[in-house]
Amino acid sequence: DTGVSQNPRHKITKRGQNVTFRCDPISEHNRLYWYRQTLGQGPEFLTYFQNEAQLEKSRLLSDRFSAERPKGSFSTLEIQRTEQGDSAMYLCASSPDGGLANTGELFFGEGSRLTVL
Amino acid sequence: KQEVTQIPAALSVPEGENLVLNCSFTDSAIYNLQWFRQDPGKGLTSLLLIQSSQREQTSGRLNASLDKSSGRSTLYIAASQPGDSATYLCAVRHPGAGSYQLTFGKGTKLSVIP
């Protein structure tokens, strides 16, 4: 399967602990996005990478959140000192870059569900 | 600020019925609009993408239309099946605070009754 892959699928942690999620985008997709979705809501944008450069960050991405994409391939999203309000589904998406291949269509992974106790 | 609204929030129909899901957005200056399906506890599956210059897109039993000037899109599902039961989300890509962001509605939860 060459779709967007996210790990772990579900993480349960205690308040104050750090967690890290990984996203492997579709091969050759230069653009990578992180979104957060809480119950009953649509996904909300967190951050965007083009290759290894983090070009956009939402105000939702507090100082406790950090995202990286060191080699322009997979990405990690780390949450430090987790709070109960961080409980959500963290979704990763990718899309191809520029030109005729870029219809602007985003392809999402299955998500990583975080539960903070 | 772009806002996306989906009505109704939930819809229940008998199997075989044709149905329409609605999506409206407040700012007509969009690049495209994308419809997604989400099963419980799962990620999003892209259904249809309509560019701002297009009026509609079709895939199988699905047809999505776009009226950019009025800020509306509809997703038409023909001959509904129990397997169509899911939450359907629409999202717009638009300029503003980050042209690579999608702004989503809250979704319509569809139940198709056998």
mmCIF file of C-alpha atoms in Angstrom:
data_model
loop_
_atom_site.group_PDB
_atom_site.id
_atom_site.type_symbol
_atom_site.label_atom_id
_atom_site.label_comp_id
_atom_site.label_asym_id
_atom_site.label_seq_id
_atom_site.Cartn_x
_atom_site.Cartn_y
_atom_site.Cartn_z
ATOM 1 C CA ASP A 1 0.000 0.000 0.000
ATOM 2 C CA THR A 2 1.503 3.346 -0.993
ATOM 3 C CA GLY A 3 -0.890 5.590 0.914
ATOM 4 C CA VAL A 4 -0.094 7.918 3.804
ATOM 5 C CA SER A 5 1.018 5.893 6.831
ATOM 6 C CA GLN A 6 0.753 7.059 10.447
ATOM 7 C CA ASN A 7 2.094 5.508 13.639
ATOM 8 C CA PRO A 8 1.095 4.744 16.272
ATOM 9 C CA ARG A 9 -2.602 4.488 15.502
ATOM 10 C CA HIS A 10 -3.565 4.984 19.116
ATOM 11 C CA LYS A 11 -1.605 6.384 22.043
ATOM 12 C CA ILE A 12 -2.782 6.572 25.643
ATOM 13 C CA THR A 13 -0.639 8.664 27.953
ATOM 14 C CA LYS A 14 -0.756 10.370 31.297
ATOM 15 C CA ARG A 15 -0.917 14.118 31.583
ATOM 16 C CA GLY A 16 2.538 15.670 31.534
ATOM 17 C CA GLN A 17 4.168 12.986 29.397
ATOM 18 C CA ASN A 18 5.651 13.597 25.956
ATOM 19 C CA VAL A 19 4.345 11.821 22.858
ATOM 20 C CA THR A 20 5.578 11.606 19.279
ATOM 21 C CA PHE A 21 3.673 10.677 16.149
ATOM 22 C CA ARG A 22 5.181 9.700 12.842
ATOM 23 C CA CYS A 23 3.852 10.238 9.328
ATOM 24 C CA ASP A 24 5.155 8.670 6.130
ATOM 25 C CA PRO A 25 3.649 10.491 3.144
ATOM 26 C CA ILE A 26 2.929 9.086 -0.282
ATOM 27 C CA SER A 27 6.206 8.576 -2.067
ATOM 28 C CA GLU A 28 7.349 11.641 -4.037
ATOM 29 C CA HIS A 29 4.764 13.927 -2.434
ATOM 30 C CA ASN A 30 6.685 17.053 -1.506
ATOM 31 C CA ARG A 31 3.939 18.624 0.585
ATOM 32 C CA LEU A 32 3.011 17.322 4.001
ATOM 33 C CA TYR A 33 0.351 18.609 6.383
ATOM 34 C CA TRP A 34 -0.697 17.958 9.978
ATOM 35 C CA TYR A 35 -4.284 18.455 11.113
ATOM 36 C CA ARG A 36 -6.034 17.882 14.430
ATOM 37 C CA GLN A 37 -9.610 16.667 14.778
ATOM 38 C CA THR A 38 -11.652 16.585 17.970
ATOM 39 C CA LEU A 39 -14.897 14.680 18.386
ATOM 40 C CA GLY A 40 -17.733 16.036 16.288
ATOM 41 C CA GLN A 41 -15.576 18.658 14.587
ATOM 42 C CA GLY A 42 -13.892 18.946 11.244
ATOM 43 C CA PRO A 43 -10.094 18.729 11.072
ATOM 44 C CA GLU A 44 -8.178 21.897 11.883
ATOM 45 C CA PHE A 45 -4.894 22.826 10.231
ATOM 46 C CA LEU A 46 -1.757 22.657 12.371
ATOM 47 C CA THR A 47 1.256 22.945 10.082
ATOM 48 C CA TYR A 48 2.561 22.482 6.542
ATOM 49 C CA PHE A 49 5.903 21.379 5.078
ATOM 50 C CA GLN A 50 7.242 21.720 1.594
ATOM 51 C CA ASN A 51 10.102 19.239 1.468
ATOM 52 C CA GLU A 52 12.000 19.813 4.735
ATOM 53 C CA ALA A 53 10.885 23.430 5.170
ATOM 54 C CA GLN A 54 8.073 24.178 7.602
ATOM 55 C CA LEU A 55 6.295 26.991 5.767
ATOM 56 C CA GLU A 56 3.103 27.492 7.737
ATOM 57 C CA LYS A 57 2.100 27.063 11.366
ATOM 58 C CA SER A 58 -1.321 27.565 12.896
ATOM 59 C CA ARG A 59 -1.909 29.471 16.104
ATOM 60 C CA LEU A 60 -3.201 26.119 17.389
ATOM 61 C CA LEU A 61 0.392 24.888 17.391
ATOM 62 C CA SER A 62 1.454 26.032 20.849
ATOM 63 C CA ASP A 63 5.028 25.999 22.130
ATOM 64 C CA ARG A 64 4.488 22.468 23.402
ATOM 65 C CA PHE A 65 4.048 21.228 19.857
ATOM 66 C CA SER A 66 6.915 20.733 17.435
ATOM 67 C CA ALA A 67 6.935 19.194 13.997
ATOM 68 C CA GLU A 68 9.881 18.198 11.873
ATOM 69 C CA ARG A 69 10.551 16.751 8.478
ATOM 70 C CA PRO A 70 14.332 16.473 8.532
ATOM 71 C CA LYS A 71 15.005 14.846 5.169
ATOM 72 C CA GLY A 72 11.900 15.904 3.346
ATOM 73 C CA SER A 73 10.399 12.434 3.628
ATOM 74 C CA PHE A 74 8.715 11.303 6.867
ATOM 75 C CA SER A 75 7.576 13.790 9.497
ATOM 76 C CA THR A 76 7.212 13.696 13.268
ATOM 77 C CA LEU A 77 4.850 15.631 15.500
ATOM 78 C CA GLU A 78 5.894 15.843 19.145
ATOM 79 C CA ILE A 79 3.706 17.079 21.959
ATOM 80 C CA GLN A 80 5.496 17.906 25.200
ATOM 81 C CA ARG A 81 3.890 17.995 28.644
ATOM 82 C CA THR A 82 0.588 16.700 27.302
ATOM 83 C CA GLU A 83 -2.680 18.096 28.635
ATOM 84 C CA GLN A 84 -6.131 16.543 28.581
ATOM 85 C CA GLY A 85 -7.144 19.118 25.993
ATOM 86 C CA ASP A 86 -4.607 17.584 23.597
ATOM 87 C CA SER A 87 -6.774 14.479 23.289
ATOM 88 C CA ALA A 88 -7.715 14.318 19.626
ATOM 89 C CA MET A 89 -7.081 12.551 16.337
ATOM 90 C CA TYR A 90 -3.904 13.799 14.678
ATOM 91 C CA LEU A 91 -4.151 13.492 10.918
ATOM 92 C CA CYS A 92 -1.355 13.680 8.396
ATOM 93 C CA ALA A 93 -1.874 14.406 4.719
ATOM 94 C CA SER A 94 0.325 14.780 1.677
ATOM 95 C CA SER A 95 0.033 16.184 -1.820
ATOM 96 C CA PRO A 96 2.275 16.461 -4.858
ATOM 97 C CA ASP A 97 4.084 19.680 -5.639
ATOM 98 C CA GLY A 98 3.373 22.159 -8.468
ATOM 99 C CA GLY A 99 2.698 21.762 -12.138
ATOM 100 C CA LEU A 100 0.042 19.680 -13.815
ATOM 101 C CA ALA A 101 0.431 16.963 -11.203
ATOM 102 C CA ASN A 102 -0.782 19.289 -8.501
ATOM 103 C CA THR A 103 -4.540 19.380 -8.487
ATOM 104 C CA GLY A 104 -4.418 20.557 -4.895
ATOM 105 C CA GLU A 105 -5.881 17.249 -3.754
ATOM 106 C CA LEU A 106 -4.860 16.135 -0.289
ATOM 107 C CA PHE A 107 -4.516 12.484 0.672
ATOM 108 C CA PHE A 108 -4.945 11.684 4.352
ATOM 109 C CA GLY A 109 -3.647 8.883 6.518
ATOM 110 C CA GLU A 110 -5.668 6.866 9.041
ATOM 111 C CA GLY A 111 -4.710 9.200 11.861
ATOM 112 C CA SER A 112 -3.146 8.805 15.289
ATOM 113 C CA ARG A 113 -5.601 9.007 18.150
ATOM 114 C CA LEU A 114 -4.230 10.521 21.358
ATOM 115 C CA THR A 115 -5.912 10.000 24.707
ATOM 116 C CA VAL A 116 -4.473 11.961 27.632
ATOM 117 C CA LEU A 117 -5.589 10.689 31.036
ATOM 118 C CA LYS B 1 -12.273 34.471 7.864
ATOM 119 C CA GLN B 2 -13.487 31.551 5.782
ATOM 120 C CA GLU B 3 -16.202 29.465 7.421
ATOM 121 C CA VAL B 4 -17.647 26.220 6.093
ATOM 122 C CA THR B 5 -21.060 24.961 7.127
ATOM 123 C CA GLN B 6 -22.625 21.599 6.417
ATOM 124 C CA ILE B 7 -26.328 20.991 6.735
ATOM 125 C CA PRO B 8 -27.827 18.747 7.950
ATOM 126 C CA ALA B 9 -25.524 17.530 10.702
ATOM 127 C CA ALA B 10 -27.072 14.081 10.452
ATOM 128 C CA LEU B 11 -29.230 12.330 7.882
ATOM 129 C CA SER B 12 -30.934 8.950 7.880
ATOM 130 C CA VAL B 13 -32.351 7.487 4.663
ATOM 131 C CA PRO B 14 -33.651 4.090 3.515
ATOM 132 C CA GLU B 15 -31.481 2.055 1.202
ATOM 133 C CA GLY B 16 -31.892 2.882 -2.477
ATOM 134 C CA GLU B 17 -32.844 6.508 -1.967
ATOM 135 C CA ASN B 18 -31.038 9.326 -3.749
ATOM 136 C CA LEU B 19 -29.751 12.047 -1.428
ATOM 137 C CA VAL B 20 -28.037 15.427 -1.397
ATOM 138 C CA LEU B 21 -25.558 16.736 1.141
ATOM 139 C CA ASN B 22 -24.994 20.475 1.367
ATOM 140 C CA CYS B 23 -21.908 22.550 1.986
ATOM 141 C CA SER B 24 -21.691 26.345 2.115
ATOM 142 C CA PHE B 25 -18.709 28.645 2.517
ATOM 143 C CA THR B 26 -18.577 32.332 3.353
ATOM 144 C CA ASP B 27 -15.773 33.561 1.077
ATOM 145 C CA SER B 28 -16.141 32.690 -2.608
ATOM 146 C CA ALA B 29 -12.432 33.265 -3.319
ATOM 147 C CA ILE B 30 -11.455 29.606 -3.212
ATOM 148 C CA TYR B 31 -8.932 27.531 -5.151
ATOM 149 C CA ASN B 32 -10.888 24.304 -4.919
ATOM 150 C CA LEU B 33 -13.352 22.305 -2.849
ATOM 151 C CA GLN B 34 -12.851 18.716 -1.778
ATOM 152 C CA TRP B 35 -15.368 16.188 -0.454
ATOM 153 C CA PHE B 36 -14.164 13.486 1.950
ATOM 154 C CA ARG B 37 -15.632 10.440 3.598
ATOM 155 C CA GLN B 38 -14.716 9.470 7.156
ATOM 156 C CA ASP B 39 -15.637 6.184 8.793
ATOM 157 C CA PRO B 40 -15.778 6.071 12.625
ATOM 158 C CA GLY B 41 -12.316 6.291 14.167
ATOM 159 C CA LYS B 42 -10.659 6.392 10.761
ATOM 160 C CA GLY B 43 -8.893 8.894 8.558
ATOM 161 C CA LEU B 44 -10.311 10.789 5.605
ATOM 162 C CA THR B 45 -10.849 9.308 2.156
ATOM 163 C CA SER B 46 -10.936 11.774 -0.718
ATOM 164 C CA LEU B 47 -14.074 11.414 -2.825
ATOM 165 C CA LEU B 48 -14.111 14.312 -5.265
ATOM 166 C CA LEU B 49 -12.129 17.479 -5.907
ATOM 167 C CA ILE B 50 -13.641 20.416 -7.780
ATOM 168 C CA GLN B 51 -11.364 23.208 -8.990
ATOM 169 C CA SER B 52 -12.716 26.753 -8.720
ATOM 170 C CA SER B 53 -13.129 26.909 -12.521
ATOM 171 C CA GLN B 54 -15.232 23.736 -12.624
ATOM 172 C CA ARG B 55 -18.957 23.299 -12.056
ATOM 173 C CA GLU B 56 -19.101 19.611 -11.191
ATOM 174 C CA GLN B 57 -17.242 16.338 -10.860
ATOM 175 C CA THR B 58 -18.544 12.789 -11.014
ATOM 176 C CA SER B 59 -17.249 9.499 -9.708
ATOM 177 C CA GLY B 60 -19.494 6.451 -9.915
ATOM 178 C CA ARG B 61 -22.667 7.124 -7.921
ATOM 179 C CA LEU B 62 -21.295 10.412 -6.621
ATOM 180 C CA ASN B 63 -21.715 13.817 -8.214
ATOM 181 C CA ALA B 64 -20.420 17.021 -6.677
ATOM 182 C CA SER B 65 -21.390 20.469 -7.900
ATOM 183 C CA LEU B 66 -19.895 23.855 -7.153
ATOM 184 C CA ASP B 67 -21.493 27.286 -7.347
ATOM 185 C CA LYS B 68 -18.654 29.495 -6.301
ATOM 186 C CA SER B 69 -20.518 32.772 -6.617
ATOM 187 C CA SER B 70 -23.156 31.682 -4.136
ATOM 188 C CA GLY B 71 -20.692 29.844 -1.913
ATOM 189 C CA ARG B 72 -22.334 26.451 -2.217
ATOM 190 C CA SER B 73 -21.521 22.888 -3.093
ATOM 191 C CA THR B 74 -23.645 19.772 -3.094
ATOM 192 C CA LEU B 75 -22.736 16.101 -3.011
ATOM 193 C CA TYR B 76 -25.328 13.921 -4.691
ATOM 194 C CA ILE B 77 -25.335 10.206 -3.880
ATOM 195 C CA ALA B 78 -27.437 8.024 -6.139
ATOM 196 C CA ALA B 79 -29.044 4.751 -5.098
ATOM 197 C CA SER B 80 -27.674 4.856 -1.555
ATOM 198 C CA GLN B 81 -26.332 1.670 0.051
ATOM 199 C CA PRO B 82 -25.693 0.728 3.700
ATOM 200 C CA GLY B 83 -21.984 0.849 2.904
ATOM 201 C CA ASP B 84 -22.351 4.583 2.232
ATOM 202 C CA SER B 85 -22.982 5.136 5.947
ATOM 203 C CA ALA B 86 -20.219 7.462 7.154
ATOM 204 C CA THR B 87 -19.519 11.114 7.905
ATOM 205 C CA TYR B 88 -19.067 13.271 4.827
ATOM 206 C CA LEU B 89 -16.863 16.342 5.112
ATOM 207 C CA CYS B 90 -16.340 19.186 2.696
ATOM 208 C CA ALA B 91 -13.284 21.416 2.738
ATOM 209 C CA VAL B 92 -12.187 24.478 0.802
ATOM 210 C CA ARG B 93 -8.678 25.527 -0.097
ATOM 211 C CA HIS B 94 -8.490 29.287 -0.122
ATOM 212 C CA PRO B 95 -6.100 32.233 0.057
ATOM 213 C CA GLY B 96 -5.670 34.058 3.307
ATOM 214 C CA ALA B 97 -4.004 32.778 6.413
ATOM 215 C CA GLY B 98 -2.050 30.116 4.607
ATOM 216 C CA SER B 99 -2.942 29.246 1.042
ATOM 217 C CA TYR B 100 -2.078 25.597 1.638
ATOM 218 C CA GLN B 101 -4.643 25.114 4.351
ATOM 219 C CA LEU B 102 -7.989 23.440 4.009
ATOM 220 C CA THR B 103 -10.905 24.764 6.030
ATOM 221 C CA PHE B 104 -13.350 22.006 6.883
ATOM 222 C CA GLY B 105 -17.005 21.861 7.791
ATOM 223 C CA LYS B 106 -18.130 19.744 10.725
ATOM 224 C CA GLY B 107 -19.535 17.079 8.453
ATOM 225 C CA THR B 108 -22.834 15.351 7.794
ATOM 226 C CA LYS B 109 -23.276 11.942 9.412
ATOM 227 C CA LEU B 110 -25.154 9.723 6.967
ATOM 228 C CA SER B 111 -26.939 6.546 7.959
ATOM 229 C CA VAL B 112 -28.383 4.350 5.210
ATOM 230 C CA ILE B 113 -30.933 1.936 6.640
ATOM 231 C CA PRO B 114 -31.185 -1.510 4.984
#
